[in-house]
Coordinates of C-alpha atoms in Angstrom, one line a residue:
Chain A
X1 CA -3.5 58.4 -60.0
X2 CA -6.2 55.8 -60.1
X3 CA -10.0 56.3 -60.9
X4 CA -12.0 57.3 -58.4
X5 CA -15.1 55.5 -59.0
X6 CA -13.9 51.6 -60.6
X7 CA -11.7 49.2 -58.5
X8 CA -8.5 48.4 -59.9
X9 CA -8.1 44.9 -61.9
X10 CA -5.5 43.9 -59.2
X11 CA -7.9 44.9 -56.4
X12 CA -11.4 43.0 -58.3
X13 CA -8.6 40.2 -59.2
X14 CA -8.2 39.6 -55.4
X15 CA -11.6 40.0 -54.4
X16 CA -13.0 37.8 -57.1
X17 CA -10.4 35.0 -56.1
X18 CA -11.7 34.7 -52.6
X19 CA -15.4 35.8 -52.9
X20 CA -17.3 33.1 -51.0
X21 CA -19.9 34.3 -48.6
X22 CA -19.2 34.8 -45.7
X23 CA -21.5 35.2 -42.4
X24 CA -21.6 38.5 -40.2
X25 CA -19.9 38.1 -36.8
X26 CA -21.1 39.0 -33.8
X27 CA -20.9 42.2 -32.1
X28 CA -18.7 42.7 -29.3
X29 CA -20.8 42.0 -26.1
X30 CA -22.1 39.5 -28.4
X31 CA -18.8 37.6 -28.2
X32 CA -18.3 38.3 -24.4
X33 CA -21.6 36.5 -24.4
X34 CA -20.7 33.6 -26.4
X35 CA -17.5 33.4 -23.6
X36 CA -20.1 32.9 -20.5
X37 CA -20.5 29.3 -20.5
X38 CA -17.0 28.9 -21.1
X39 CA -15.5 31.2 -18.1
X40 CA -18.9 29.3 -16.1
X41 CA -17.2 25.8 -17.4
X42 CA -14.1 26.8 -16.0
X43 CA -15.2 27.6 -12.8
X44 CA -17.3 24.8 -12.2
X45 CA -14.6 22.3 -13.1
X46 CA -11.9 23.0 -11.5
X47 CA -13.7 22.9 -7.8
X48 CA -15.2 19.4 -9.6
X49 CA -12.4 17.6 -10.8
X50 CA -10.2 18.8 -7.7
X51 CA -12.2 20.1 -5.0
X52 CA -13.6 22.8 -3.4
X53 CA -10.7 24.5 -1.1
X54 CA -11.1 23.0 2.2
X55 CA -11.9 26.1 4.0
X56 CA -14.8 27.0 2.1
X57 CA -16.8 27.0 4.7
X58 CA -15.1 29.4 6.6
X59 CA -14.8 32.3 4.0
X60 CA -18.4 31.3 3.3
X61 CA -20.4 30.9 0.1
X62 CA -20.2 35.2 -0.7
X63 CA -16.9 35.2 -0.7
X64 CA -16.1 32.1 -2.3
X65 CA -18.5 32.0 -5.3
X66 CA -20.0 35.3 -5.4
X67 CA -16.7 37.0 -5.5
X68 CA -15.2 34.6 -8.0
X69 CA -18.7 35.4 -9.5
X70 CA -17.6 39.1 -9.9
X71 CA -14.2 38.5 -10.9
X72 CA -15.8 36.3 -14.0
X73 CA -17.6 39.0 -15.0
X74 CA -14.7 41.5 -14.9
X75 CA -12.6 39.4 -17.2
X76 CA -15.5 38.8 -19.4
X77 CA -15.9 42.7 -19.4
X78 CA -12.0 42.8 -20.4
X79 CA -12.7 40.6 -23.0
X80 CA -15.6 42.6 -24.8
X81 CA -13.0 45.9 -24.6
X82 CA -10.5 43.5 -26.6
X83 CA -13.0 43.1 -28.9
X84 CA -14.0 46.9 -29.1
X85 CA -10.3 47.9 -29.6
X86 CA -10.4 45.4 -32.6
X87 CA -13.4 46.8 -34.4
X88 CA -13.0 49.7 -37.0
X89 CA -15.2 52.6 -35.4
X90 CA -15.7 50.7 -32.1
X91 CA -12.9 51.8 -30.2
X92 CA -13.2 53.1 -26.4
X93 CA -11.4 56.0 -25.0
X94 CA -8.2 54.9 -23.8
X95 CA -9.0 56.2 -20.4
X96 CA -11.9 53.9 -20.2
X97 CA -9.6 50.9 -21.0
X98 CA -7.2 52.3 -18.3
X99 CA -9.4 52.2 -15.5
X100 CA -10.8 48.7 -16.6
X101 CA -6.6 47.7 -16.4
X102 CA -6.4 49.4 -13.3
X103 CA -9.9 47.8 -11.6
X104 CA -8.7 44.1 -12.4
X105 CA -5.5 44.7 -10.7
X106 CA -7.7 46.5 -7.8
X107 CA -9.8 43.1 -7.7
X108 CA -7.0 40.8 -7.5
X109 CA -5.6 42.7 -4.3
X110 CA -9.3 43.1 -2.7
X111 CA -10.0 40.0 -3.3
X112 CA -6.8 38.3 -1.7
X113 CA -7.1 40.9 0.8
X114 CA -11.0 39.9 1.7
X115 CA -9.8 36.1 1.2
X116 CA -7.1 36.8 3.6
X117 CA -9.0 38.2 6.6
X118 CA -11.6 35.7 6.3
X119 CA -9.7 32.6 6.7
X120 CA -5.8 32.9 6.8
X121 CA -3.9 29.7 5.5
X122 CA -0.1 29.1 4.8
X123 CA 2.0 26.5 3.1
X124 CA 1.7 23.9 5.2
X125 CA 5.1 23.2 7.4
X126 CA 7.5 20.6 5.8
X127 CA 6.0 21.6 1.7
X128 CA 7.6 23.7 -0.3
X129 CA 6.4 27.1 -0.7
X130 CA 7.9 27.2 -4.2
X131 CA 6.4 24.1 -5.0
X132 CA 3.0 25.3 -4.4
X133 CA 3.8 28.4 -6.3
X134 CA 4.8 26.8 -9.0
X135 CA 1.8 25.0 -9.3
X136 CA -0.5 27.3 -8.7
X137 CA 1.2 29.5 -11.1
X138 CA 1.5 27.0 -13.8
X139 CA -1.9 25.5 -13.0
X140 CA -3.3 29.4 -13.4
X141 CA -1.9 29.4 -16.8
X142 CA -3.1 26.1 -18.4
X143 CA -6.6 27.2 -16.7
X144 CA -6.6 30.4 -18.5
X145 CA -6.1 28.7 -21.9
X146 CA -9.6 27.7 -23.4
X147 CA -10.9 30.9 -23.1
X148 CA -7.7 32.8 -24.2
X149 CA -7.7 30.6 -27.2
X150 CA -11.4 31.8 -28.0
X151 CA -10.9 35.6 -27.1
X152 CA -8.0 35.5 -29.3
X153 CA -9.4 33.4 -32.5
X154 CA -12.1 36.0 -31.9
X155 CA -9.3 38.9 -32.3
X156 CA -7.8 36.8 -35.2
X157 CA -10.2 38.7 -37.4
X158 CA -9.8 42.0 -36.5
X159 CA -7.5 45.0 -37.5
X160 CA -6.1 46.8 -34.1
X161 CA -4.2 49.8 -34.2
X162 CA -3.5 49.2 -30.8
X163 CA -2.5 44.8 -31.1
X164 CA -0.7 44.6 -27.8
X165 CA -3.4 46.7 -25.8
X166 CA -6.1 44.2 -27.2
X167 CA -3.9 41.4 -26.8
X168 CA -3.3 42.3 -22.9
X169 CA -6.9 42.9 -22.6
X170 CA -8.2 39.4 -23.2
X171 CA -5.0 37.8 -21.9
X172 CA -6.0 39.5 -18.7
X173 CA -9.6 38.8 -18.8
X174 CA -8.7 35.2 -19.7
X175 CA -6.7 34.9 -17.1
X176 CA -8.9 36.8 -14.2
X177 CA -11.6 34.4 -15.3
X178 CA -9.2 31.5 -15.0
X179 CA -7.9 32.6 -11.7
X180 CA -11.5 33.2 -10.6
X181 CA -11.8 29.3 -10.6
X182 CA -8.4 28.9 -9.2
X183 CA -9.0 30.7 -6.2
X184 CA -11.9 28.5 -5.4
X185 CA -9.5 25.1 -4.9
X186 CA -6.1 26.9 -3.8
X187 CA -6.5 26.5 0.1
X188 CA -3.6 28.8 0.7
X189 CA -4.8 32.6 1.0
X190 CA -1.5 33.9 2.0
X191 CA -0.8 36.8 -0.2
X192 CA 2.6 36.4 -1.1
X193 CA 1.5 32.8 -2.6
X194 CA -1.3 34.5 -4.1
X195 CA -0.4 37.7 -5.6
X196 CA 3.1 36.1 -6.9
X197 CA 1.7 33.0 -7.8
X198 CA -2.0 33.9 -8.5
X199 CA -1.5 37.6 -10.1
X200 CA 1.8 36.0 -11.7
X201 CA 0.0 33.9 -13.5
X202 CA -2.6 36.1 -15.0
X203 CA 0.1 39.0 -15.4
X204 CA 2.1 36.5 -17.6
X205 CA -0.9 35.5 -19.6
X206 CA -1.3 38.8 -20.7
X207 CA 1.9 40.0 -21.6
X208 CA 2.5 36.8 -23.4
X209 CA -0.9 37.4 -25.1
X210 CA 0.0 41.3 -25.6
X211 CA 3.4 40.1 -27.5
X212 CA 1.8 37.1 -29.1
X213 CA -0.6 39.8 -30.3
X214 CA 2.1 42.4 -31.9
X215 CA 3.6 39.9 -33.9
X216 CA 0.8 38.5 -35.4
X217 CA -0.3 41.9 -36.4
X218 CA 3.5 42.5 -37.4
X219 CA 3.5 40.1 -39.5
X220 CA 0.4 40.4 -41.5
X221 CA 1.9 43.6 -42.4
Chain B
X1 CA -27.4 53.3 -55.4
X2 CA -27.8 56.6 -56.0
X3 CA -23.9 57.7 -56.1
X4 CA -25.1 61.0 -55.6
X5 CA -25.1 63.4 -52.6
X6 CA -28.8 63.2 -53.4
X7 CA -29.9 60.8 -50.4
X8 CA -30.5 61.9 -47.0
X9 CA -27.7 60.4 -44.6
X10 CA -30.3 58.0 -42.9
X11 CA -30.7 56.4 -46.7
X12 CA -27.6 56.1 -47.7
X13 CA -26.7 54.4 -44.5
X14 CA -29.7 52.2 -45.0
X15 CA -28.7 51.4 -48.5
X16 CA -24.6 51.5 -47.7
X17 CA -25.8 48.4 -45.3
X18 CA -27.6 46.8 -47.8
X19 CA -24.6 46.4 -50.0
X20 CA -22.3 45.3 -47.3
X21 CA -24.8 42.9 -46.3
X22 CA -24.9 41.5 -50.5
X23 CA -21.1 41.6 -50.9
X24 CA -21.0 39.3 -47.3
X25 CA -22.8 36.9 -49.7
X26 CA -20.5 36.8 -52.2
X27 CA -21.9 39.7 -54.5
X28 CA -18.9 41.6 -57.0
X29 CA -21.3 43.8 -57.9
X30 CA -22.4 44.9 -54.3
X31 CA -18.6 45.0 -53.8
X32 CA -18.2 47.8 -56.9
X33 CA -20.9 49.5 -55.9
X34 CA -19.4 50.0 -52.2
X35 CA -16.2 50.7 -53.8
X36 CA -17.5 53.5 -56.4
X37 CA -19.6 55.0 -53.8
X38 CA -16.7 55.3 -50.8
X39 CA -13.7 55.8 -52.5
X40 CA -13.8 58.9 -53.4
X41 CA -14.1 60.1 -50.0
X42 CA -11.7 57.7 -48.3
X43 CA -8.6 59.0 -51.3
X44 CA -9.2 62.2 -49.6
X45 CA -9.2 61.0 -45.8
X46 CA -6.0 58.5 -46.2
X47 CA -4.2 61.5 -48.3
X48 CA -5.0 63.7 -45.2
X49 CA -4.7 61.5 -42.7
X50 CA -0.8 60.5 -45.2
X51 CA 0.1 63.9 -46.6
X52 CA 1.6 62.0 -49.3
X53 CA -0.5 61.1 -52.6
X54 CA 1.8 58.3 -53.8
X55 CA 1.6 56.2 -50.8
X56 CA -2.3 57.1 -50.3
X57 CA -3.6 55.6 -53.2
X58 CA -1.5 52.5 -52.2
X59 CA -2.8 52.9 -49.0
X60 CA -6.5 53.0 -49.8
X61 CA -6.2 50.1 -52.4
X62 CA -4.5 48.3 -48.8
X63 CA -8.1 49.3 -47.0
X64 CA -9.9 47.8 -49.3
X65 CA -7.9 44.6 -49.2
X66 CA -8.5 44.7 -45.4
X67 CA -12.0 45.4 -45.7
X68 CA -11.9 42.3 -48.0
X69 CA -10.4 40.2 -45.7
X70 CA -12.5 41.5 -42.7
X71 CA -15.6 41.4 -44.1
X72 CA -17.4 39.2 -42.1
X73 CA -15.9 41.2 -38.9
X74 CA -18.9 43.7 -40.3
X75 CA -21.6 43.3 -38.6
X76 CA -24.8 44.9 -39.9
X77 CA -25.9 47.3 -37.0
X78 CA -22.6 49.2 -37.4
X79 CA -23.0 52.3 -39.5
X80 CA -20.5 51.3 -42.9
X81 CA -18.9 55.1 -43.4
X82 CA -17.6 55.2 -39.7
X83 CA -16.5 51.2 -39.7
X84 CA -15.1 51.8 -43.4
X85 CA -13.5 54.7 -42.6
X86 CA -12.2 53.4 -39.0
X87 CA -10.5 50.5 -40.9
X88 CA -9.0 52.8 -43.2
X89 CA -7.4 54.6 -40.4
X90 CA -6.4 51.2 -38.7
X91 CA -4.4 50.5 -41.4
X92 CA -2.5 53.9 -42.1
X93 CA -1.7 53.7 -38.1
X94 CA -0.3 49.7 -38.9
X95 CA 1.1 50.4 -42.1
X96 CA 3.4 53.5 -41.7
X97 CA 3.4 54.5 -37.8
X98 CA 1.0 57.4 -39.1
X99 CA 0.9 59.3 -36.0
X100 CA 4.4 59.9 -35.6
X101 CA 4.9 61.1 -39.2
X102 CA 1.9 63.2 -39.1
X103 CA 3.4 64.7 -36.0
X104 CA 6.8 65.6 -38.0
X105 CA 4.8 66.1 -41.2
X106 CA 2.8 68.8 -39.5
X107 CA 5.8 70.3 -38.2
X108 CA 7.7 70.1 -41.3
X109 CA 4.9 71.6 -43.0
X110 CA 4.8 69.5 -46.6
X111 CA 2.3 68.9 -49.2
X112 CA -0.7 70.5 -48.1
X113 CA -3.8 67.7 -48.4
X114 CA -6.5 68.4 -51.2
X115 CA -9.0 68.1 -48.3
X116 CA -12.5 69.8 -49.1
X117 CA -12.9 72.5 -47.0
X118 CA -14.5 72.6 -43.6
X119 CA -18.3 74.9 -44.7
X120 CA -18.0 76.3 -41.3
X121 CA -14.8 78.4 -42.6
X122 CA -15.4 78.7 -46.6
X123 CA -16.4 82.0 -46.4
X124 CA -13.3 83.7 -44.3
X125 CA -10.4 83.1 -47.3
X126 CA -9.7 81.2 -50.3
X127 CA -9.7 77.2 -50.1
X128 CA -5.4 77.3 -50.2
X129 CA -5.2 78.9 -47.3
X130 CA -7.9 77.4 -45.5
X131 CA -5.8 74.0 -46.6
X132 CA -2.7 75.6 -45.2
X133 CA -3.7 76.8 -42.3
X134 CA -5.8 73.5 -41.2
X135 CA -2.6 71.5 -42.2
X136 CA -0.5 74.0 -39.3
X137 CA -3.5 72.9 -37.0
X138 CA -2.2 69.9 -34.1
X139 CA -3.2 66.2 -35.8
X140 CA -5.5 65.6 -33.4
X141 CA -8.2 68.5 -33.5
X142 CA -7.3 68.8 -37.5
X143 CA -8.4 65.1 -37.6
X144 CA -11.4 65.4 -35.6
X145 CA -12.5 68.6 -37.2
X146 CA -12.5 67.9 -40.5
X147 CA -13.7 64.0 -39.8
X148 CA -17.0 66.1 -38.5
X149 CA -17.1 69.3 -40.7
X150 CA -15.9 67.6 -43.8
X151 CA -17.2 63.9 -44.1
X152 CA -20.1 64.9 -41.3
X153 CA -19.8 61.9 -38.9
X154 CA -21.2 62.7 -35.4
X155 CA -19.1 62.8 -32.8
X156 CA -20.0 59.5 -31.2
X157 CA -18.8 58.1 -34.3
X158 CA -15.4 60.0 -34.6
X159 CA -15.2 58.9 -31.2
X160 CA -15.3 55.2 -31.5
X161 CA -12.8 55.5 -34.4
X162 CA -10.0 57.8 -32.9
X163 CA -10.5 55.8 -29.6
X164 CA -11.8 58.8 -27.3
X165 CA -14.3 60.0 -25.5
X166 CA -17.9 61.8 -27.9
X167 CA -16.5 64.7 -25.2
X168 CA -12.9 64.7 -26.4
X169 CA -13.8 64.5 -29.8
X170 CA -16.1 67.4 -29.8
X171 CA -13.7 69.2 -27.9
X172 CA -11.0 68.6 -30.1
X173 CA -13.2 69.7 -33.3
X174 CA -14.1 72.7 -31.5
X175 CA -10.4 73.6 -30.4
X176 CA -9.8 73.2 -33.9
X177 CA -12.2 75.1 -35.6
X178 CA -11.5 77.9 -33.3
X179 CA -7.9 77.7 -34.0
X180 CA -8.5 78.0 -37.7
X181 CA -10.6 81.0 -37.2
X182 CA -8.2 82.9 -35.2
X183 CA -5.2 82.0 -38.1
X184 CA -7.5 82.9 -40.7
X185 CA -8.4 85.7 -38.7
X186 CA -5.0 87.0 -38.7
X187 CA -4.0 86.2 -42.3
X188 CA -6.7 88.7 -43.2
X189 CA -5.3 91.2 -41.0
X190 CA -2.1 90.6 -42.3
X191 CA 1.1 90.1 -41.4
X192 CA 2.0 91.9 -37.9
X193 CA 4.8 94.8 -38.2

């Protein structure tokens, strides 16, 4: 049985070894904060360094930027829930983080749907449709990963009873946010390309980040 | 700090911060001070929340690593019992799958915790049965009950760390307390022919 009251040497031992000072982080929405200007970067680049989709002008400046507008904000908001499940005391109801699941995926298919109506574009005859999947899929990914690298250096520090949940939850808001960008230089609104290619994309990031997740907290067990 | 019951709650949060706030800049003291004053009260919620006394002290000695480790994760408008207390938990649910085995331990009916008793039943029986009978109670409302009746965090609080609802966790206190009645209830009676 051990004191109550004094710390045990091995315990002070351990503390005293590593005892430099260290400065408070910030609060949840703080951190979603923090991830504005990236998600905004992302955004803003991707039309920049490859072009706004050629029929922007027919699905008009709402749908184009305000919608991706929107969708930026849900993954941002599925980003500050990661960060909730990760801090002690913090925690939301799990049917709160549910419905948050269960809105994005909502989104993705209004989105395409809304997308769809406005201006309907295919592959083009003569290019592969795989092709195009492939790089909007892969593209989608390698878009997602400066903010998934933040959300989860952020979620590095924490202690989640739940490390898959919190993994899929910034995965996914990484990846809405990337795909938010995405959608405003793929000029193909079918929704087979988008919601295999598109919603593949951001479905992988966040089971890849929910496992990558797991076994970090597995292994600092 | 006054390692009394002696300050109001609003005080000893105000000074719990303080400390937290010192050992973030490298103060042992501020860390032995934090340790004196919340151990105690953790032991008693990791052997509750563990049924098992060997593994809880372990177990807290484990929290207090992590609490180490996650220090700067504190942030100073948190409340320190709930986020201590919370991380605690974290780590019982990492460590050992806790909610499964509390399930089967329930069931199985072992070592009954040395948890104080809940005020709101002290006077209906002796403190072993109280103990007994809130150990036959389901995990969840036993959790939330005595998280509220026994270490007296509100429910908002006991929400953020069991991951539900201020409503569910209410609920499940109140499920539980009435649950705990009705078996004390009957154990006065005694046993039915």
């Amino acid at each position: 049985m051990i004191n109550d009251s004094t710390p045990p040497d091995a315990l002070l031992a351990e503390v005293s070894r590593d005892l430099h000072s260290v400065r408070p982080w910030p609060t949840p929405w703080r951190q979603a904060l923090w991830s504005t200007p990236l998600a905004i970067t992302v955004i803003v680049a991707l039309p920049l360094l490859v072009g706004l989709r050629q029929d922007a002008g027919a699905i008009g400046p709402l749908v184009a930027w305000g919608v991706s507008l929107v969708q930026v904000a849900m993954g941002l908001i599925l980003i500050w829930m990661a960060s909730r499940e990760g801090t002690p005391a913090r925690r939301l109801p799990g049917n709160v983080t549910r419905a948050a699941i269960a809105a994005a995926g909502l989104m993705v298919l209004a989105v395409s749907y809304v997308t769809f109506s406005r201006s309907p574009t295919h592959v083009p005859h003569g290019t592969s449709a795989w092709l195009v999947g492939t790089i909007c899929y892969v593209g989608g990914i390698l878009a997602s990963a400066p903010l998934f690298v933040l959300a989860a250096w952020f979620h590095s520090r924490y202690v989640s009873p739940r490390p898959a949940l919190a993994g899929a939850l910034y995965g996914a808001g990484a990846a809405l946010t990337a795909n938010a960008g995405w959608r405003l230089i793929c000029p193909i609104s079918t929704p087979w390309h988008v919601l295999t290619a598109h919603g593949g994309s951001a479905i992988s990031v966040a089971v890849v980040s929910a496992l990558l997740a797991h076994l970090v907290a597995k292994r600092v067990r | 700090m006054d390692r009394g019951r002696n300050l109001s709650p609003d005080r000893e949060d105000a000074a719990l911060r303080d400390l937290m706030v010192a050992y973030q800049g490298g103060s042992l003291d501020a860390f032995r001070e934090l340790y004196a004053h919340l151990a105690p009260d953790l032991r008693r919620y990791v052997r509750f929340l563990t049924r098992a006394s060997d593994a809880a002290d372990d177990l807290v000695q484990e929290a207090f690593l992590q609490i180490h480790r996650s220090r700067a994760a504190y942030n100073p408008v948190y409340a320190v019992r709930p986020w201590v207390f919370g991380l605690a938990r974290n780590v019982c649910l990492m460590n050992r799958r806790a909610t499964r085995r509390w399930a089967t331990v329930h069931a199985a009916g072992v070592e009954v915790p040395d948890v104080p008793v809940p005020a709101a039943v002290e006077q209906l029986a002796a403190a072993d049965e109280i103990r007994r009978c809130l150990a036959e109670l389901p995990a969840d409302q036993a959790e939330a009950l005595t998280l509220h009746h026994v270490w007296g965090f509100r429910f908002d609080e006991i929400a953020g760390m069991l991951g539900v609802s201020a409503v569910a966790a209410r609920a499940r206190a109140s499920r539980g307390i009435a649950q705990l009645r009705a078996k004390l209830e009957r154990l006065k009676k005694g046993p039915v022919p």
